[in-house]
PDB file of C-alpha atoms in Angstrom:
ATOM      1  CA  UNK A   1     110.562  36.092 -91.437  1.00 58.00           C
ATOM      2  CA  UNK A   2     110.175  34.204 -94.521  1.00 71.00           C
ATOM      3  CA  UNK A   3     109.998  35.856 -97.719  1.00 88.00           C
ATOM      4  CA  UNK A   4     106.443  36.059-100.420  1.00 82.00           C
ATOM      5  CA  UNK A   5     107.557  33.844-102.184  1.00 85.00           C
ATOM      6  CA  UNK A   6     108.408  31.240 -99.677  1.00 88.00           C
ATOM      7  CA  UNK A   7     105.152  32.062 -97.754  1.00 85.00           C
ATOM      8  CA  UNK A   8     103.538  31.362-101.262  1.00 87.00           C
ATOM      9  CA  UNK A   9     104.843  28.304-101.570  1.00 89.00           C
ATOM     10  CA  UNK A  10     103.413  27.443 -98.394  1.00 86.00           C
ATOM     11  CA  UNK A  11      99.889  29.130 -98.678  1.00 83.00           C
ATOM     12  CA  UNK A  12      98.956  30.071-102.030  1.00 87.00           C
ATOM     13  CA  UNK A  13      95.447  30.333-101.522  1.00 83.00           C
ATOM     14  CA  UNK A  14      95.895  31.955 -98.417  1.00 85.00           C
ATOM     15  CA  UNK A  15      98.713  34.590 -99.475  1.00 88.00           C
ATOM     16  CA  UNK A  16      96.712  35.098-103.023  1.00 89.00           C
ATOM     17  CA  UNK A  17      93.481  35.959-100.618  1.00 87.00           C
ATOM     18  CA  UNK A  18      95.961  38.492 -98.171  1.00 90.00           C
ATOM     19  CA  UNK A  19      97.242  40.317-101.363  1.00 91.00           C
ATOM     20  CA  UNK A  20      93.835  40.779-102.998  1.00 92.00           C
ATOM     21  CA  UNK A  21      92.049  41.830 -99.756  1.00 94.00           C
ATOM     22  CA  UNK A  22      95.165  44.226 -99.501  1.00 94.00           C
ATOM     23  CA  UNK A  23      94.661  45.674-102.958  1.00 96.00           C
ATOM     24  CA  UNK A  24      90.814  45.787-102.964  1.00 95.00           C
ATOM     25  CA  UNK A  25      91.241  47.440 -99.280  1.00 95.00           C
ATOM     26  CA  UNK A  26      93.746  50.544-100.262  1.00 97.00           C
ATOM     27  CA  UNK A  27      91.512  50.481-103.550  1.00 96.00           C
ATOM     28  CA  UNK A  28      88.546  51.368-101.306  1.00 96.00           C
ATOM     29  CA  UNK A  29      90.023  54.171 -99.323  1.00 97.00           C
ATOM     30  CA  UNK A  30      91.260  55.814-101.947  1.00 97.00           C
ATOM     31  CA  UNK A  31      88.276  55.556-104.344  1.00 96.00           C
ATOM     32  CA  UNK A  32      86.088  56.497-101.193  1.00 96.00           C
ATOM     33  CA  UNK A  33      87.819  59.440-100.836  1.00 97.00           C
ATOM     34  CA  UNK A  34      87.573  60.759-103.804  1.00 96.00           C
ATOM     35  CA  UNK A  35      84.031  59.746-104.101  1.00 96.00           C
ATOM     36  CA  UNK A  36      83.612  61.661-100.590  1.00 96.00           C
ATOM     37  CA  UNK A  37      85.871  65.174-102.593  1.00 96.00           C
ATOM     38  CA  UNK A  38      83.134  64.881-105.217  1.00 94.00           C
ATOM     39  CA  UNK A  39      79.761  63.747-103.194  1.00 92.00           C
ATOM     40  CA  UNK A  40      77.023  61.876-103.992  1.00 92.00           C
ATOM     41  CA  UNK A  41      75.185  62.781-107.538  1.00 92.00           C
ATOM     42  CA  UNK A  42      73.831  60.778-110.399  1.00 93.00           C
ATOM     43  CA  UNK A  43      76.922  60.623-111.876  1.00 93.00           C
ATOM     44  CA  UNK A  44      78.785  59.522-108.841  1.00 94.00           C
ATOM     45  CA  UNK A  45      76.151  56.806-108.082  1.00 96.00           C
ATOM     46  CA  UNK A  46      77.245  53.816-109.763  1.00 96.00           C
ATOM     47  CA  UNK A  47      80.833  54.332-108.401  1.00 96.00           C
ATOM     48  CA  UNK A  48      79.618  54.204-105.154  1.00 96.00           C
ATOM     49  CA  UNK A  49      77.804  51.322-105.501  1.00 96.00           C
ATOM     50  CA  UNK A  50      80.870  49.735-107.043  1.00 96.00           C
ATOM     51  CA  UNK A  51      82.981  51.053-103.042  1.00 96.00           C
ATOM     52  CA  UNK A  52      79.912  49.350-101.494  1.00 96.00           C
ATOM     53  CA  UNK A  53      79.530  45.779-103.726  1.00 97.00           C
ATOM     54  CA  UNK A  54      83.857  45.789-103.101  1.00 96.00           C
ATOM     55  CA  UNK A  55      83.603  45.881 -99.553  1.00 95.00           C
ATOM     56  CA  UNK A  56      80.887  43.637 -99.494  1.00 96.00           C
ATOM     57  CA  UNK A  57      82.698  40.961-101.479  1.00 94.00           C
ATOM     58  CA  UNK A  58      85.741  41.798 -99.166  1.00 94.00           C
ATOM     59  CA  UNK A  59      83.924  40.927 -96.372  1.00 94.00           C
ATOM     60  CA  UNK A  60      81.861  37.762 -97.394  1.00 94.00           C
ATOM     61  CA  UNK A  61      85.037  36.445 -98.155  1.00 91.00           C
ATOM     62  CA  UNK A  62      87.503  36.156 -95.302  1.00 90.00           C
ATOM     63  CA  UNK A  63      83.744  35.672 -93.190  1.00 93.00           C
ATOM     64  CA  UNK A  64      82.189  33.216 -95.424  1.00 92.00           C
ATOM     65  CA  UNK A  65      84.355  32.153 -98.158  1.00 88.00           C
ATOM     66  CA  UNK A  66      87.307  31.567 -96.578  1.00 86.00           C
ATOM     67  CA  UNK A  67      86.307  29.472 -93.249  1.00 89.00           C
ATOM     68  CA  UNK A  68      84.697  26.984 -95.531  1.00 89.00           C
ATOM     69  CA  UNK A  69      87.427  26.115 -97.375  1.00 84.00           C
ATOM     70  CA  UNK A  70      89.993  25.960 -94.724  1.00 83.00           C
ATOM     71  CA  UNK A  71      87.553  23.566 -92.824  1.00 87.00           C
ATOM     72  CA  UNK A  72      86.338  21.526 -95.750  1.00 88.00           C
ATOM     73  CA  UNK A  73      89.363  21.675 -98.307  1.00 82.00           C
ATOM     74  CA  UNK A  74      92.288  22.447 -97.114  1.00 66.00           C
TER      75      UNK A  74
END
């Protein structure tokens, strides 16, 4: 199994997407947990919002983003 950096070299785009989906994913569980621990009041509303425009940018991403570049650019 080649190493990160090797893959890297190989993929950047694609290893620099993997990473960030990885972060922004254990970002979301976490933060949605402890959203859950303190439930949903004014205060709490913008941070959900922020778990829910995450995921959404997660997923337009590797459904949207990412299909048209590997068929038109790379």
């Amino acid at each position: 199994m080649a190493s990160l950096a090797d893959q890297f070299r190989a993929a950047p785009v694609l290893v620099s997407l993997s990473l960030g989906s990885l972060v922004a994913c254990v970002g979301l569980f976490f933060g949605t947990m402890a959203l859950l621990a303190l439930g949903y009041t004014d205060g709490t509303r913008p941070l959900w919002l922020a778990v829910i425009a995450v995921g959404v940018a997660v997923t337009v991403l590797w459904n949207v983003c990412y299909p048209l570049y590997d068929e038109f650019i790379a």
